[in-house]
Amino acid sequence: MRIGLFIPCYVDALYPEVGVAAYKLLKYLGVDVTYPLKQTCCGQPMANAGFETMAEPLAEHFDELFKDFDYVVAPSASCAAFVKFYYPRILKGKHECLTSSKVMDVVEFLHDVLQVKALPGKFPHVVSVHNSCHGARELGLSSPSECHIPSFNKIIDLLRLVDGITIKEPERKDECCGFGGMFSVEEPAVSIRMGLDKIQRHIATGAEYVTGPDSSCLMHMSGIAKRRHMPIQFIHVVQILAAGL
């Protein structure tokens, strides 16, 4: 089983430690993982801004680069969801889409494919889990509350394997944090208010850290929290799962 590790551009530029943690964890679990050096942005920012045609060459490049892997794994629910659900339409009639069915968020891959049952690290802290919109509503990492289905959470299932951790969830646990890509640019006041509300609910759990599968959501909330000197830290879930490696 050959795995292509996709590191989104904002993770590469701003949170390289997340990419390193994902690679280390997959290697520890015995996965044949490769990081293709010529990867670029998946095209989500352009498409979200209404310039979908600008995403076409990036989608074609992505597809060619990752087509020979059995799975494409990314530490980003939003980017994984974009490739999975939007590439088939963007590339329709132009390029055979070979990767959309193989792309997975790292949480999804660890939980559903590798079915990880043990992890080596410790994280003796209280964490509040952030269920991102893409993760919950497109990739099925957790159960969306509006669907009224039996509750599940793959993020929490994996975090429970980490020694010493205390796991919390905020009130209105899968409500949007307000980032939404271009939404935060076009409606900054609303975006910030939503983010502030979300942070306050995470803090109310007594957590030291907020964790989740999307660096974009964590980046948004972290920026708001730092500007207001709020007593909470933010960490990608894969960094907790790889603790001690």
CSV table of C-alpha atoms in Angstrom, one decimal:
chain,number,residue,atom,x,y,z
A,1,MET,CA,0.0,0.0,0.0
A,2,ARG,CA,1.7,3.2,-1.2
A,3,ILE,CA,0.7,6.5,0.4
A,4,GLY,CA,1.2,9.9,-1.1
A,5,LEU,CA,1.4,12.6,1.6
A,6,PHE,CA,-0.3,15.8,0.5
A,7,ILE,CA,0.7,18.9,2.6
A,8,PRO,CA,-1.6,21.9,1.8
A,9,CYS,CA,0.1,25.1,1.0
A,10,TYR,CA,-0.9,26.9,4.2
A,11,VAL,CA,0.3,24.0,6.3
A,12,ASP,CA,3.6,24.0,4.4
A,13,ALA,CA,4.1,27.7,4.8
A,14,LEU,CA,2.7,28.3,8.3
A,15,TYR,CA,2.5,25.0,10.2
A,16,PRO,CA,5.3,22.7,8.8
A,17,GLU,CA,5.3,20.9,12.1
A,18,VAL,CA,1.9,19.5,11.3
A,19,GLY,CA,3.3,18.0,8.1
A,20,VAL,CA,6.3,16.6,9.9
A,21,ALA,CA,4.1,15.0,12.5
A,22,ALA,CA,1.9,13.4,9.9
A,23,TYR,CA,4.9,11.9,8.1
A,24,LYS,CA,6.5,10.6,11.4
A,25,LEU,CA,3.2,9.1,12.5
A,26,LEU,CA,2.6,7.3,9.2
A,27,LYS,CA,6.2,6.0,9.2
A,28,TYR,CA,5.9,4.8,12.8
A,29,LEU,CA,2.7,2.9,11.8
A,30,GLY,CA,4.6,1.0,9.1
A,31,VAL,CA,3.1,2.9,6.1
A,32,ASP,CA,5.0,3.2,2.8
A,33,VAL,CA,4.6,7.0,2.6
A,34,THR,CA,6.1,9.4,0.1
A,35,TYR,CA,6.1,13.2,0.0
A,36,PRO,CA,6.1,14.2,-3.7
A,37,LEU,CA,8.2,17.3,-3.9
A,38,LYS,CA,6.5,19.0,-6.8
A,39,GLN,CA,3.1,19.3,-5.1
A,40,THR,CA,1.4,22.7,-5.0
A,41,CYS,CA,-1.9,24.2,-3.8
A,42,CYS,CA,-4.9,22.1,-4.6
A,43,GLY,CA,-6.8,25.1,-6.0
A,44,GLN,CA,-9.4,25.5,-3.3
A,45,PRO,CA,-8.8,29.2,-2.7
A,46,MET,CA,-9.4,30.1,-6.3
A,47,ALA,CA,-12.5,28.0,-6.6
A,48,ASN,CA,-13.9,29.3,-3.3
A,49,ALA,CA,-13.4,32.9,-4.6
A,50,GLY,CA,-15.4,32.1,-7.8
A,51,PHE,CA,-12.4,31.6,-10.1
A,52,GLU,CA,-12.9,27.9,-10.6
A,53,THR,CA,-11.2,27.9,-14.0
A,54,MET,CA,-8.0,29.0,-12.3
A,55,ALA,CA,-8.1,25.8,-10.3
A,56,GLU,CA,-8.1,23.6,-13.3
A,57,PRO,CA,-4.4,23.4,-14.0
A,58,LEU,CA,-3.7,22.9,-10.3
A,59,ALA,CA,-6.2,20.0,-10.2
A,60,GLU,CA,-4.6,18.5,-13.3
A,61,HIS,CA,-1.2,18.7,-11.8
A,62,PHE,CA,-2.4,17.2,-8.5
A,63,ASP,CA,-4.0,14.4,-10.3
A,64,GLU,CA,-0.9,13.5,-12.3
A,65,LEU,CA,1.4,13.8,-9.3
A,66,PHE,CA,-0.7,11.5,-7.0
A,67,LYS,CA,-2.4,9.2,-9.5
A,68,ASP,CA,-0.1,6.2,-8.9
A,69,PHE,CA,-0.6,6.1,-5.1
A,70,ASP,CA,-3.1,3.8,-3.4
A,71,TYR,CA,-4.2,6.6,-1.0
A,72,VAL,CA,-3.6,10.3,-0.8
A,73,VAL,CA,-3.5,11.4,2.8
A,74,ALA,CA,-3.6,15.0,4.0
A,75,PRO,CA,-3.6,16.7,7.5
A,76,SER,CA,-6.4,19.0,6.3
A,77,ALA,CA,-10.1,18.0,6.2
A,78,SER,CA,-11.0,21.0,4.0
A,79,CYS,CA,-8.3,20.4,1.3
A,80,ALA,CA,-9.1,16.6,1.3
A,81,ALA,CA,-12.8,17.4,0.9
A,82,PHE,CA,-12.1,19.8,-2.0
A,83,VAL,CA,-10.2,17.2,-3.9
A,84,LYS,CA,-12.7,14.5,-3.1
A,85,PHE,CA,-15.9,16.3,-4.0
A,86,TYR,CA,-14.9,19.1,-6.5
A,87,TYR,CA,-12.2,17.7,-8.7
A,88,PRO,CA,-14.6,15.4,-10.6
A,89,ARG,CA,-16.6,18.4,-11.7
A,90,ILE,CA,-13.6,20.7,-12.3
A,91,LEU,CA,-11.9,18.1,-14.4
A,92,LYS,CA,-15.0,16.7,-16.2
A,93,GLY,CA,-14.5,16.5,-19.9
A,94,LYS,CA,-10.9,17.8,-19.6
A,95,HIS,CA,-8.9,15.3,-17.6
A,96,GLU,CA,-9.7,11.9,-16.2
A,97,CYS,CA,-9.9,12.4,-12.4
A,98,LEU,CA,-7.9,9.6,-10.8
A,99,THR,CA,-7.3,10.9,-7.2
A,100,SER,CA,-10.7,12.0,-5.9
A,101,SER,CA,-11.7,8.6,-4.7
A,102,LYS,CA,-8.3,8.0,-3.0
A,103,VAL,CA,-7.9,11.2,-1.0
A,104,MET,CA,-8.5,11.0,2.7
A,105,ASP,CA,-7.9,13.2,5.8
A,106,VAL,CA,-5.3,11.7,8.0
A,107,VAL,CA,-7.9,11.1,10.8
A,108,GLU,CA,-10.1,9.2,8.4
A,109,PHE,CA,-7.1,7.2,7.1
A,110,LEU,CA,-5.9,6.2,10.6
A,111,HIS,CA,-9.3,5.4,11.8
A,112,ASP,CA,-10.9,3.7,8.8
A,113,VAL,CA,-8.1,2.2,6.8
A,114,LEU,CA,-5.3,1.4,9.3
A,115,GLN,CA,-7.8,1.0,12.2
A,116,VAL,CA,-5.2,2.1,14.7
A,117,LYS,CA,-5.7,0.6,18.1
A,118,ALA,CA,-2.6,1.9,20.0
A,119,LEU,CA,-0.3,4.9,20.0
A,120,PRO,CA,3.0,5.4,21.9
A,121,GLY,CA,2.8,9.0,23.1
A,122,LYS,CA,1.6,10.9,26.1
A,123,PHE,CA,-0.3,14.2,26.2
A,124,PRO,CA,-1.2,15.0,29.8
A,125,HIS,CA,-3.4,17.9,29.0
A,126,VAL,CA,-7.1,18.8,28.8
A,127,VAL,CA,-8.1,19.3,25.1
A,128,SER,CA,-11.4,20.5,23.6
A,129,VAL,CA,-12.2,19.0,20.2
A,130,HIS,CA,-13.1,21.2,17.3
A,131,ASN,CA,-15.2,19.5,14.7
A,132,SER,CA,-14.7,21.4,11.5
A,133,CYS,CA,-17.5,21.8,9.0
A,134,HIS,CA,-15.7,19.9,6.2
A,135,GLY,CA,-14.7,17.1,8.5
A,136,ALA,CA,-18.2,16.6,10.0
A,137,ARG,CA,-20.4,17.3,7.0
A,138,GLU,CA,-18.3,16.1,4.0
A,139,LEU,CA,-15.8,13.6,5.2
A,140,GLY,CA,-17.8,12.0,8.1
A,141,LEU,CA,-15.1,12.5,10.8
A,142,SER,CA,-17.9,13.1,13.3
A,143,SER,CA,-21.7,13.0,13.3
A,144,PRO,CA,-23.3,16.3,12.3
A,145,SER,CA,-25.8,17.3,15.1
A,146,GLU,CA,-28.4,18.5,12.6
A,147,CYS,CA,-28.7,15.0,11.0
A,148,HIS,CA,-30.1,13.3,14.2
A,149,ILE,CA,-28.1,10.2,13.7
A,150,PRO,CA,-26.2,8.1,16.3
A,151,SER,CA,-23.3,10.1,17.7
A,152,PHE,CA,-19.8,9.2,16.6
A,153,ASN,CA,-16.4,11.0,16.5
A,154,LYS,CA,-13.3,9.5,14.8
A,155,ILE,CA,-11.2,12.3,16.2
A,156,ILE,CA,-12.1,11.4,19.7
A,157,ASP,CA,-11.7,7.7,19.1
A,158,LEU,CA,-8.1,8.3,18.1
A,159,LEU,CA,-7.4,10.8,20.9
A,160,ARG,CA,-8.5,8.2,23.5
A,161,LEU,CA,-5.5,6.1,22.5
A,162,VAL,CA,-3.1,8.8,23.8
A,163,ASP,CA,-2.0,8.3,27.4
A,164,GLY,CA,-2.8,11.0,29.9
A,165,ILE,CA,-5.2,13.1,27.8
A,166,THR,CA,-8.5,14.5,29.0
A,167,ILE,CA,-11.0,15.1,26.1
A,168,LYS,CA,-13.8,17.7,26.1
A,169,GLU,CA,-16.2,19.0,23.6
A,170,PRO,CA,-17.8,22.5,23.7
A,171,GLU,CA,-21.4,23.5,23.7
A,172,ARG,CA,-22.7,23.5,20.1
A,173,LYS,CA,-19.8,21.2,19.3
A,174,ASP,CA,-20.0,21.3,15.5
A,175,GLU,CA,-21.0,24.9,14.9
A,176,CYS,CA,-18.8,26.7,12.4
A,177,CYS,CA,-15.8,28.7,13.8
A,178,GLY,CA,-16.4,31.4,11.2
A,179,PHE,CA,-13.3,30.9,9.0
A,180,GLY,CA,-14.8,29.5,5.8
A,181,GLY,CA,-11.9,30.5,3.6
A,182,MET,CA,-13.1,33.5,1.5
A,183,PHE,CA,-15.9,34.2,4.0
A,184,SER,CA,-13.4,35.4,6.5
A,185,VAL,CA,-12.1,37.9,3.9
A,186,GLU,CA,-15.5,39.1,2.6
A,187,GLU,CA,-17.3,39.2,6.0
A,188,PRO,CA,-14.5,39.8,8.5
A,189,ALA,CA,-16.7,41.2,11.3
A,190,VAL,CA,-19.1,38.2,11.2
A,191,SER,CA,-16.2,35.8,10.9
A,192,ILE,CA,-14.4,37.2,13.9
A,193,ARG,CA,-17.6,37.2,16.0
A,194,MET,CA,-18.3,33.6,15.2
A,195,GLY,CA,-14.7,32.7,16.0
A,196,LEU,CA,-14.8,34.5,19.3
A,197,ASP,CA,-18.0,32.8,20.3
A,198,LYS,CA,-16.5,29.4,19.4
A,199,ILE,CA,-13.3,30.1,21.4
A,200,GLN,CA,-15.2,31.1,24.5
A,201,ARG,CA,-17.2,27.8,24.3
A,202,HIS,CA,-13.9,25.9,24.1
A,203,ILE,CA,-12.5,27.8,27.0
A,204,ALA,CA,-15.6,27.1,29.0
A,205,THR,CA,-14.8,23.3,29.0
A,206,GLY,CA,-11.7,24.0,31.0
A,207,ALA,CA,-9.4,23.0,28.2
A,208,GLU,CA,-5.8,24.0,27.9
A,209,TYR,CA,-5.8,23.2,24.1
A,210,VAL,CA,-8.2,23.2,21.2
A,211,THR,CA,-7.5,20.5,18.7
A,212,GLY,CA,-8.9,19.4,15.4
A,213,PRO,CA,-8.1,18.1,11.9
A,214,ASP,CA,-8.1,21.5,10.1
A,215,SER,CA,-5.2,23.9,10.5
A,216,SER,CA,-7.3,26.6,8.8
A,217,CYS,CA,-9.9,26.6,11.5
A,218,LEU,CA,-7.2,26.4,14.2
A,219,MET,CA,-5.3,29.3,12.5
A,220,HIS,CA,-8.5,31.4,12.5
A,221,MET,CA,-9.3,30.9,16.2
A,222,SER,CA,-5.6,31.1,17.2
A,223,GLY,CA,-5.3,34.5,15.6
A,224,ILE,CA,-8.4,35.8,17.4
A,225,ALA,CA,-7.3,34.3,20.7
A,226,LYS,CA,-3.8,35.8,20.5
A,227,ARG,CA,-5.0,39.3,19.7
A,228,ARG,CA,-7.2,39.2,22.8
A,229,HIS,CA,-4.7,37.4,25.0
A,230,MET,CA,-7.2,34.6,25.7
A,231,PRO,CA,-6.0,31.6,27.8
A,232,ILE,CA,-6.1,28.8,25.3
A,233,GLN,CA,-3.6,27.1,22.9
A,234,PHE,CA,-4.2,25.4,19.6
A,235,ILE,CA,-2.7,22.2,18.2
A,236,HIS,CA,-3.5,20.0,15.2
A,237,VAL,CA,-4.7,16.5,16.2
A,238,VAL,CA,-2.0,14.8,14.3
A,239,GLN,CA,0.6,16.5,16.6
A,240,ILE,CA,-1.1,15.0,19.6
A,241,LEU,CA,-1.3,11.6,18.0
A,242,ALA,CA,2.4,11.7,17.1
A,243,ALA,CA,3.5,13.0,20.5
A,244,GLY,CA,6.7,11.3,21.7
A,245,LEU,CA,7.8,10.2,18.2
